[in-house]
Amino acid sequence: MVARALPGRARGPELSVIVPTFNERDNVEPLLARLEAALCGIEWEVIYIDDDSPDGTAHEVRNLAQTNPRVRCIQRIGRRGLSSAVIEGMLASSAPYLAVIDADLQHDETVLPQLLGTIKEQNLDVVIGSRHAPGGSVGKWGRRRSTISALAACVARFVVSAELSDPMSGFFIISRPAFERTVRHLSGQGFKILVDLFASTPVAYRFSEIPYVFRQRLHGVSKLDSLVAWEYLTLLLDKLFGRLLPVRFASFAAIGLSGVGVHFVTLYCALQLVSFPVAQAAGTVVAMTSNFVLNNILTYRDRRLVGKRFITGLASFYGICSLGAVANVGIASAAFGHHYTWWLSGVAGAAVGAVWNYAVSSAFTWQRR
Ligand code: GDD
Ligand code: MN
């Protein structure tokens, strides 16, 4: 079959600009206008990947798409995450070059043609907009943010062997073959898509860096909060040990361990007021609740339950953990009956209980929607 060019538009886009958004309604149009100006002479499209922002970002994007065929919108419902949004945007594109840029105009879009020119002319896999290459800058940043960013970049060296001046950058172009080689190995956790790509590629990327100056955000607020550090740690651990032990399970188990502490503190305090069985029951409920809340914030940050779902999730978690406790006691008693030492029997019971709680709660309490 011979492919025939459609009248009007002879070719598909050479460059897809992937823009992850969460509550960026007022930045959507200004960014589009700036892309139009910067990318003149290039066949391009822009894909906004919006995680169902309450401010109506997706609606705004679709409005613009009505009059501008370069614009597309992917709206993800019940999902959160910058990296996974970028990955899905790239998968929805057919262009040979994939750019990533923040929606808030902090990245200098006028550098995009230079990024594209460099990746094509030098036949590279990735070209990165860098704030730390000579000529680049982070603009007006406080001491605290600069220190945190430098620390994060330093830690990235544990998983990325390439000498990147700005591994935290969220502004770069990757070629489709390089992306496709890597996509199945990506962790997809958290914010740091570039670290993820460089840590996951089976063949080292050929790359180059282009300096740019990080600007102030136009509208809205940053989504980087204190839990981003936790997410980043999870990504690093997943890259280092993920093959041996799923990071989610490690997080779940660590929280479970903290629950033991919570239980004993509650038991101790409650014993001052009530009888032992009541105090023990109180300790159990408080520990289960604290485990649920912590897992909801940390382990399942990307599927966090809120509102009514928080309540039903908590109820299901109580149910699952109660069965886990029955299994725990059953296995431990059986082992003890077979003349295993008391502590080995105890550990066996606890391990079976933990695996049960983890497996069943991930399938029911925090199921993928
Ligand atoms: N779809 C989606 N889902 N988009 C998101 C999410 C999410 O959960 N969280 C943030 N975004 C979008 C924002 O709407 C914005 O367009 C972009 O991702 C960057 O988010 P910001 O909230 O503006 O992050 P920042 O400016 O603090 O951080 C930037 O600088 C960091 C380095 O200092 C980002 O570029 C980071 O990737 C970068 O590491
Ligand atoms: Mn920003």
GROMACS .gro file of C-alpha atoms and ligand atoms in nm:
model
  409
    1MET     CA    1   0.000   0.000   0.000
    2VAL     CA    2   0.130   0.344  -0.084
    3ALA     CA    3   0.094   0.606   0.187
    4ARG     CA    4  -0.069   0.917   0.047
    5ALA     CA    5  -0.024   1.258   0.197
    6LEU     CA    6  -0.343   1.419   0.320
    7PRO     CA    7  -0.434   1.744   0.153
    8GLY     CA    8  -0.357   2.048   0.365
    9ARG     CA    9  -0.117   1.889   0.609
   10ALA     CA   10   0.157   1.694   0.434
   11ARG     CA   11   0.336   1.553   0.736
   12GLY     CA   12   0.269   1.461   1.095
   13PRO     CA   13   0.453   1.657   1.362
   14GLU     CA   14   0.827   1.619   1.397
   15LEU     CA   15   0.816   1.739   1.756
   16SER     CA   16   0.563   1.661   2.027
   17VAL     CA   17   0.576   1.897   2.321
   18ILE     CA   18   0.459   1.711   2.630
   19VAL     CA   19   0.320   1.934   2.904
   20PRO     CA   20   0.216   1.776   3.236
   21THR     CA   21  -0.042   1.989   3.413
   22PHE     CA   22  -0.211   2.003   3.748
   23ASN     CA   23  -0.410   2.317   3.823
   24GLU     CA   24  -0.247   2.524   3.549
   25ARG     CA   25  -0.558   2.667   3.378
   26ASP     CA   26  -0.427   3.019   3.351
   27ASN     CA   27  -0.092   2.907   3.212
   28VAL     CA   28  -0.229   2.695   2.928
   29GLU     CA   29  -0.297   2.971   2.681
   30PRO     CA   30   0.013   3.184   2.751
   31LEU     CA   31   0.231   2.875   2.704
   32LEU     CA   32   0.060   2.791   2.376
   33ALA     CA   33   0.113   3.144   2.248
   34ARG     CA   34   0.480   3.127   2.337
   35LEU     CA   35   0.523   2.786   2.174
   36GLU     CA   36   0.360   2.921   1.857
   37ALA     CA   37   0.615   3.203   1.852
   38ALA     CA   38   0.916   2.988   1.940
   39LEU     CA   39   0.849   2.692   1.713
   40CYS     CA   40   0.776   2.880   1.392
   41GLY     CA   41   0.900   2.678   1.094
   42ILE     CA   42   0.886   2.345   1.283
   43GLU     CA   43   0.610   2.081   1.246
   44TRP     CA   44   0.501   2.043   1.607
   45GLU     CA   45   0.210   1.956   1.833
   46VAL     CA   46   0.147   2.001   2.202
   47ILE     CA   47  -0.002   1.736   2.432
   48TYR     CA   48  -0.123   1.851   2.772
   49ILE     CA   49  -0.154   1.564   3.019
   50ASP     CA   50  -0.383   1.675   3.294
   51ASP     CA   51  -0.458   1.479   3.610
   52ASP     CA   52  -0.819   1.590   3.629
   53SER     CA   53  -0.729   1.929   3.780
   54PRO     CA   54  -1.016   2.074   3.984
   55ASP     CA   55  -0.951   2.418   3.829
   56GLY     CA   56  -1.067   2.294   3.486
   57THR     CA   57  -0.730   2.288   3.308
   58ALA     CA   58  -0.841   2.008   3.075
   59HIS     CA   59  -1.151   2.202   2.975
   60GLU     CA   60  -0.935   2.501   2.890
   61VAL     CA   61  -0.704   2.284   2.678
   62ARG     CA   62  -0.995   2.132   2.486
   63ASN     CA   63  -1.135   2.479   2.422
   64LEU     CA   64  -0.809   2.582   2.261
   65ALA     CA   65  -0.794   2.258   2.064
   66GLN     CA   66  -1.124   2.354   1.901
   67THR     CA   67  -0.948   2.628   1.710
   68ASN     CA   68  -0.593   2.494   1.703
   69PRO     CA   69  -0.528   2.145   1.563
   70ARG     CA   70  -0.181   2.138   1.715
   71VAL     CA   71  -0.334   2.102   2.061
   72ARG     CA   72  -0.432   1.775   2.228
   73CYS     CA   73  -0.548   1.689   2.575
   74ILE     CA   74  -0.511   1.372   2.777
   75GLN     CA   75  -0.718   1.379   3.091
   76ARG     CA   76  -0.629   1.115   3.350
   77ILE     CA   77  -0.890   1.042   3.611
   78GLY     CA   78  -0.805   0.909   3.957
   79ARG     CA   79  -0.431   0.934   3.889
   80ARG     CA   80  -0.151   1.163   4.000
   81GLY     CA   81   0.215   1.194   3.915
   82LEU     CA   82   0.437   1.411   3.702
   83SER     CA   83   0.660   1.131   3.568
   84SER     CA   84   0.381   0.893   3.480
   85ALA     CA   85   0.195   1.179   3.309
   86VAL     CA   86   0.498   1.254   3.093
   87ILE     CA   87   0.539   0.886   3.003
   88GLU     CA   88   0.175   0.859   2.896
   89GLY     CA   89   0.201   1.177   2.692
   90MET     CA   90   0.502   1.037   2.509
   91LEU     CA   91   0.322   0.711   2.443
   92ALA     CA   92   0.034   0.905   2.288
   93SER     CA   93   0.266   1.075   2.041
   94SER     CA   94   0.399   0.949   1.709
   95ALA     CA   95   0.660   1.219   1.657
   96PRO     CA   96   1.028   1.127   1.625
   97TYR     CA   97   1.125   1.386   1.889
   98LEU     CA   98   0.961   1.434   2.227
   99ALA     CA   99   1.005   1.750   2.431
  100VAL     CA  100   0.903   1.791   2.796
  101ILE     CA  101   0.831   2.134   2.939
  102ASP     CA  102   0.651   2.259   3.250
  103ALA     CA  103   0.324   2.444   3.198
  104ASP     CA  104   0.409   2.737   3.425
  105LEU     CA  105   0.653   2.912   3.187
  106GLN     CA  106   0.951   2.850   3.416
  107HIS     CA  107   1.132   2.675   3.132
  108ASP     CA  108   1.257   2.893   2.848
  109GLU     CA  109   1.063   2.772   2.543
  110THR     CA  110   1.279   2.985   2.310
  111VAL     CA  111   1.556   2.728   2.370
  112LEU     CA  112   1.345   2.449   2.217
  113PRO     CA  113   1.463   2.501   1.854
  114GLN     CA  114   1.822   2.483   1.976
  115LEU     CA  115   1.748   2.160   2.168
  116LEU     CA  116   1.584   2.013   1.857
  117GLY     CA  117   1.862   2.130   1.625
  118THR     CA  118   2.128   1.979   1.851
  119ILE     CA  119   1.963   1.640   1.893
  120LYS     CA  120   1.912   1.612   1.516
  121GLU     CA  121   2.246   1.743   1.394
  122GLN     CA  122   2.453   1.550   1.644
  123ASN     CA  123   2.230   1.244   1.622
  124LEU     CA  124   2.191   1.227   2.002
  125ASP     CA  125   1.945   1.045   2.226
  126VAL     CA  126   1.872   1.327   2.469
  127VAL     CA  127   1.938   1.701   2.485
  128ILE     CA  128   1.876   1.864   2.820
  129GLY     CA  129   1.797   2.222   2.912
  130SER     CA  130   2.032   2.280   3.205
  131ARG     CA  131   2.030   2.549   3.472
  132HIS     CA  132   2.375   2.451   3.589
  133ALA     CA  133   2.565   2.437   3.260
  134PRO     CA  134   2.782   2.747   3.195
  135GLY     CA  135   2.545   3.027   3.096
  136GLY     CA  136   2.244   2.878   3.273
  137SER     CA  137   2.099   2.983   3.605
  138VAL     CA  138   1.822   2.903   3.850
  139GLY     CA  139   1.715   3.267   3.857
  140LYS     CA  140   1.581   3.395   4.187
  141TRP     CA  141   1.607   3.100   4.422
  142GLY     CA  142   1.637   3.108   4.797
  143ARG     CA  143   1.932   2.947   4.976
  144ARG     CA  144   1.712   2.664   5.100
  145ARG     CA  145   1.582   2.559   4.760
  146SER     CA  146   1.930   2.582   4.605
  147THR     CA  147   2.073   2.361   4.878
  148ILE     CA  148   1.796   2.102   4.848
  149SER     CA  149   1.832   2.093   4.469
  150ALA     CA  150   2.211   2.052   4.492
  151LEU     CA  151   2.168   1.772   4.745
  152ALA     CA  152   1.915   1.593   4.526
  153ALA     CA  153   2.147   1.621   4.225
  154CYS     CA  154   2.430   1.479   4.433
  155VAL     CA  155   2.224   1.181   4.545
  156ALA     CA  156   2.122   1.114   4.183
  157ARG     CA  157   2.479   0.997   4.121
  158PHE     CA  158   2.396   0.675   4.304
  159VAL     CA  159   2.172   0.568   4.019
  160VAL     CA  160   2.289   0.774   3.720
  161SER     CA  161   2.642   0.726   3.594
  162ALA     CA  162   2.620   0.996   3.323
  163GLU     CA  163   2.777   1.330   3.419
  164LEU     CA  164   2.463   1.547   3.420
  165SER     CA  165   2.495   1.904   3.542
  166ASP     CA  166   2.118   1.926   3.609
  167PRO     CA  167   1.968   1.579   3.661
  168MET     CA  168   1.659   1.739   3.822
  169SER     CA  169   1.574   1.919   3.499
  170GLY     CA  170   1.222   1.871   3.371
  171PHE     CA  171   1.306   2.037   3.039
  172PHE     CA  172   1.458   1.824   2.764
  173ILE     CA  173   1.409   1.649   2.428
  174ILE     CA  174   1.445   1.274   2.384
  175SER     CA  175   1.440   1.085   2.055
  176ARG     CA  176   1.165   0.830   2.007
  177PRO     CA  177   1.403   0.531   1.964
  178ALA     CA  178   1.580   0.623   2.292
  179PHE     CA  179   1.245   0.657   2.471
  180GLU     CA  180   1.118   0.327   2.332
  181ARG     CA  181   1.435   0.146   2.439
  182THR     CA  182   1.379   0.267   2.795
  183VAL     CA  183   1.006   0.289   2.849
  184ARG     CA  184   0.955  -0.066   2.976
  185HIS     CA  185   1.226  -0.023   3.238
  186LEU     CA  186   1.102   0.306   3.381
  187SER     CA  187   0.995   0.328   3.740
  188GLY     CA  188   0.744   0.607   3.668
  189GLN     CA  189   0.745   0.721   4.032
  190GLY     CA  190   0.741   1.079   4.142
  191PHE     CA  191   0.877   1.394   3.979
  192LYS     CA  192   1.215   1.308   3.839
  193ILE     CA  193   1.151   1.175   3.492
  194LEU     CA  194   1.500   1.260   3.365
  195VAL     CA  195   1.671   1.072   3.650
  196ASP     CA  196   1.433   0.784   3.587
  197LEU     CA  197   1.520   0.777   3.214
  198PHE     CA  198   1.896   0.791   3.269
  199ALA     CA  199   1.881   0.533   3.548
  200SER     CA  200   1.666   0.294   3.344
  201THR     CA  201   1.811   0.299   2.993
  202PRO     CA  202   1.972  -0.033   2.901
  203VAL     CA  203   2.225   0.145   2.675
  204ALA     CA  204   2.394   0.468   2.791
  205TYR     CA  205   2.241   0.774   2.620
  206ARG     CA  206   2.440   1.001   2.396
  207PHE     CA  207   2.342   1.341   2.532
  208SER     CA  208   2.425   1.705   2.544
  209GLU     CA  209   2.322   2.001   2.761
  210ILE     CA  210   2.208   2.348   2.662
  211PRO     CA  211   2.206   2.622   2.926
  212TYR     CA  212   1.893   2.820   3.008
  213VAL     CA  213   1.770   3.051   3.282
  214PHE     CA  214   1.492   2.920   3.505
  215ARG     CA  215   1.213   3.178   3.525
  216GLN     CA  216   0.955   3.263   3.788
  217ARG     CA  217   0.624   3.080   3.770
  218LEU     CA  218   0.355   3.284   3.588
  219HIS     CA  219   0.024   3.181   3.751
  220GLY     CA  220  -0.067   2.926   4.016
  221VAL     CA  221   0.151   2.752   4.273
  222SER     CA  222   0.421   2.483   4.272
  223LYS     CA  223   0.310   2.126   4.333
  224LEU     CA  224   0.643   2.034   4.488
  225ASP     CA  225   0.566   1.977   4.854
  226SER     CA  226   0.753   1.821   5.142
  227LEU     CA  227   0.660   1.471   5.028
  228VAL     CA  228   0.853   1.512   4.706
  229ALA     CA  229   1.169   1.419   4.896
  230TRP     CA  230   1.003   1.094   4.999
  231GLU     CA  231   0.897   1.025   4.639
  232TYR     CA  232   1.247   1.092   4.519
  233LEU     CA  233   1.390   0.851   4.775
  234THR     CA  234   1.141   0.588   4.660
  235LEU     CA  235   1.256   0.633   4.300
  236LEU     CA  236   1.621   0.593   4.399
  237LEU     CA  237   1.551   0.285   4.612
  238ASP     CA  238   1.343   0.134   4.336
  239LYS     CA  239   1.628   0.184   4.091
  240LEU     CA  240   1.882   0.040   4.337
  241PHE     CA  241   1.691  -0.252   4.488
  242GLY     CA  242   1.357  -0.269   4.306
  243ARG     CA  243   1.449  -0.597   4.142
  244LEU     CA  244   1.495  -0.765   4.479
  245LEU     CA  245   1.219  -0.608   4.682
  246PRO     CA  246   0.929  -0.397   4.556
  247VAL     CA  247   0.968  -0.053   4.710
  248ARG     CA  248   0.600  -0.037   4.791
  249PHE     CA  249   0.628  -0.349   5.000
  250ALA     CA  250   0.937  -0.212   5.178
  251SER     CA  251   0.744   0.106   5.258
  252PHE     CA  252   0.443  -0.094   5.375
  253ALA     CA  253   0.659  -0.316   5.595
  254ALA     CA  254   0.846  -0.019   5.747
  255ILE     CA  255   0.513   0.146   5.832
  256GLY     CA  256   0.394  -0.184   5.978
  257LEU     CA  257   0.699  -0.182   6.202
  258SER     CA  258   0.619   0.172   6.313
  259GLY     CA  259   0.271   0.039   6.395
  260VAL     CA  260   0.423  -0.195   6.651
  261GLY     CA  261   0.568   0.109   6.828
  262VAL     CA  262   0.235   0.290   6.810
  263HIS     CA  263   0.062  -0.017   6.953
  264PHE     CA  264   0.290  -0.038   7.256
  265VAL     CA  265   0.278   0.330   7.335
  266THR     CA  266  -0.104   0.323   7.319
  267LEU     CA  267  -0.118   0.004   7.526
  268TYR     CA  268   0.107   0.157   7.791
  269CYS     CA  269  -0.097   0.478   7.815
  270ALA     CA  270  -0.435   0.303   7.804
  271LEU     CA  271  -0.333   0.063   8.083
  272GLN     CA  272  -0.325   0.359   8.320
  273LEU     CA  273  -0.699   0.399   8.263
  274VAL     CA  274  -0.862   0.071   8.156
  275SER     CA  275  -0.827  -0.307   8.187
  276PHE     CA  276  -0.573  -0.501   7.978
  277PRO     CA  277  -0.810  -0.643   7.712
  278VAL     CA  278  -0.960  -0.300   7.648
  279ALA     CA  279  -0.615  -0.139   7.636
  280GLN     CA  280  -0.488  -0.407   7.399
  281ALA     CA  281  -0.789  -0.355   7.172
  282ALA     CA  282  -0.731   0.022   7.178
  283GLY     CA  283  -0.365  -0.032   7.086
  284THR     CA  284  -0.466  -0.251   6.793
  285VAL     CA  285  -0.717  -0.002   6.654
  286VAL     CA  286  -0.485   0.297   6.696
  287ALA     CA  287  -0.197   0.108   6.529
  288MET     CA  288  -0.416  -0.002   6.236
  289THR     CA  289  -0.541   0.354   6.193
  290SER     CA  290  -0.193   0.501   6.200
  291ASN     CA  291  -0.073   0.237   5.951
  292PHE     CA  292  -0.361   0.321   5.722
  293VAL     CA  293  -0.300   0.696   5.735
  294LEU     CA  294   0.075   0.663   5.676
  295ASN     CA  295   0.033   0.416   5.391
  296ASN     CA  296  -0.226   0.642   5.236
  297ILE     CA  297   0.017   0.936   5.246
  298LEU     CA  298   0.343   0.757   5.162
  299THR     CA  299   0.305   0.408   5.015
  300TYR     CA  300   0.004   0.490   4.801
  301ARG     CA  301   0.064   0.858   4.743
  302ASP     CA  302  -0.031   0.812   4.379
  303ARG     CA  303  -0.364   0.646   4.466
  304ARG     CA  304  -0.441   0.843   4.781
  305LEU     CA  305  -0.792   0.802   4.917
  306VAL     CA  306  -0.978   1.115   5.016
  307GLY     CA  307  -1.329   1.206   5.134
  308LYS     CA  308  -1.575   0.918   5.136
  309ARG     CA  309  -1.316   0.682   4.990
  310PHE     CA  310  -1.093   0.749   5.290
  311ILE     CA  311  -1.365   0.616   5.521
  312THR     CA  312  -1.450   0.309   5.314
  313GLY     CA  313  -1.080   0.244   5.261
  314LEU     CA  314  -1.016   0.260   5.635
  315ALA     CA  315  -1.303   0.018   5.698
  316SER     CA  316  -1.168  -0.229   5.442
  317PHE     CA  317  -0.820  -0.193   5.590
  318TYR     CA  318  -0.952  -0.280   5.938
  319GLY     CA  319  -1.120  -0.589   5.791
  320ILE     CA  320  -0.814  -0.702   5.598
  321CYS     CA  321  -0.577  -0.648   5.891
  322SER     CA  322  -0.808  -0.835   6.126
  323LEU     CA  323  -0.796  -1.138   5.897
  324GLY     CA  324  -0.420  -1.086   5.872
  325ALA     CA  325  -0.401  -1.100   6.251
  326VAL     CA  326  -0.600  -1.425   6.257
  327ALA     CA  327  -0.361  -1.573   5.997
  328ASN     CA  328  -0.065  -1.441   6.195
  329VAL     CA  329  -0.177  -1.605   6.519
  330GLY     CA  330  -0.277  -1.926   6.340
  331ILE     CA  331   0.056  -1.971   6.161
  332ALA     CA  332   0.259  -1.876   6.468
  333SER     CA  333   0.065  -2.119   6.689
  334ALA     CA  334   0.100  -2.398   6.434
  335ALA     CA  335   0.475  -2.338   6.407
  336PHE     CA  336   0.507  -2.329   6.785
  337GLY     CA  337   0.307  -2.654   6.804
  338HIS     CA  338   0.569  -2.808   6.573
  339HIS     CA  339   0.833  -2.722   6.832
  340TYR     CA  340   0.987  -2.421   6.662
  341THR     CA  341   1.132  -2.168   6.905
  342TRP     CA  342   0.892  -1.897   7.023
  343TRP     CA  343   1.059  -1.612   6.831
  344LEU     CA  344   1.085  -1.799   6.501
  345SER     CA  345   0.718  -1.893   6.530
  346GLY     CA  346   0.638  -1.529   6.602
  347VAL     CA  347   0.837  -1.401   6.303
  348ALA     CA  348   0.676  -1.659   6.071
  349GLY     CA  349   0.329  -1.546   6.181
  350ALA     CA  350   0.415  -1.178   6.145
  351ALA     CA  351   0.565  -1.232   5.798
  352VAL     CA  352   0.260  -1.417   5.670
  353GLY     CA  353   0.035  -1.148   5.822
  354ALA     CA  354   0.238  -0.868   5.660
  355VAL     CA  355   0.234  -1.028   5.315
  356TRP     CA  356  -0.140  -1.091   5.344
  357ASN     CA  357  -0.210  -0.734   5.455
  358TYR     CA  358   0.005  -0.592   5.177
  359ALA     CA  359  -0.127  -0.811   4.896
  360VAL     CA  360  -0.493  -0.780   4.985
  361SER     CA  361  -0.494  -0.409   5.072
  362SER     CA  362  -0.312  -0.322   4.749
  363ALA     CA  363  -0.579  -0.514   4.557
  364PHE     CA  364  -0.881  -0.380   4.749
  365THR     CA  365  -0.813  -0.079   4.971
  366TRP     CA  366  -0.583   0.099   4.726
  367GLN     CA  367  -0.694  -0.073   4.408
  368ARG     CA  368  -0.610   0.089   4.075
  369ARG     CA  369  -0.914   0.264   3.945
  370GDD     N1  370  -0.020   1.569   3.517
  370GDD     C1  371   0.044   1.612   3.626
  370GDD     N2  372   0.028   1.541   3.742
  370GDD     N3  373   0.121   1.722   3.622
  370GDD     C2  374   0.181   1.763   3.735
  370GDD     C3  375   0.169   1.695   3.857
  370GDD     C4  376   0.087   1.577   3.861
  370GDD     O1  377   0.070   1.510   3.963
  370GDD     N4  378   0.243   1.761   3.951
  370GDD     C5  379   0.298   1.867   3.887
  370GDD     N5  380   0.260   1.868   3.758
  370GDD     C6  381   0.298   1.966   3.655
  370GDD     C7  382   0.272   2.110   3.694
  370GDD     O2  383   0.142   2.150   3.661
  370GDD     C8  384   0.379   2.182   3.611
  370GDD     O3  385   0.337   2.202   3.478
  370GDD     C9  386   0.494   2.084   3.610
  370GDD     O4  387   0.438   1.955   3.637
  370GDD    C10  388   0.601   2.117   3.715
  370GDD     O5  389   0.540   2.128   3.841
  370GDD     P1  390   0.570   2.249   3.940
  370GDD     O6  391   0.475   2.238   4.053
  370GDD     O7  392   0.575   2.377   3.865
  370GDD     O8  393   0.713   2.206   3.990
  370GDD     P2  394   0.835   2.299   4.026
  370GDD     O9  395   0.845   2.420   3.941
  370GDD    O10  396   0.835   2.321   4.171
  370GDD    O11  397   0.953   2.197   3.987
  370GDD    C11  398   1.017   2.204   3.865
  370GDD    O12  399   1.151   2.218   3.889
  370GDD    C12  400   1.213   2.105   3.945
  370GDD    C13  401   1.357   2.131   3.967
  370GDD    O13  402   1.376   2.229   4.057
  370GDD    C14  403   0.989   2.082   3.780
  370GDD    O14  404   1.038   2.105   3.648
  370GDD    C15  405   1.055   1.959   3.831
  370GDD    O15  406   1.043   1.853   3.736
  370GDD    C16  407   1.199   1.989   3.853
  370GDD    O16  408   1.264   1.878   3.911
  371MN      MN  409   0.720   2.512   3.822
   0.00000   0.00000   0.00000
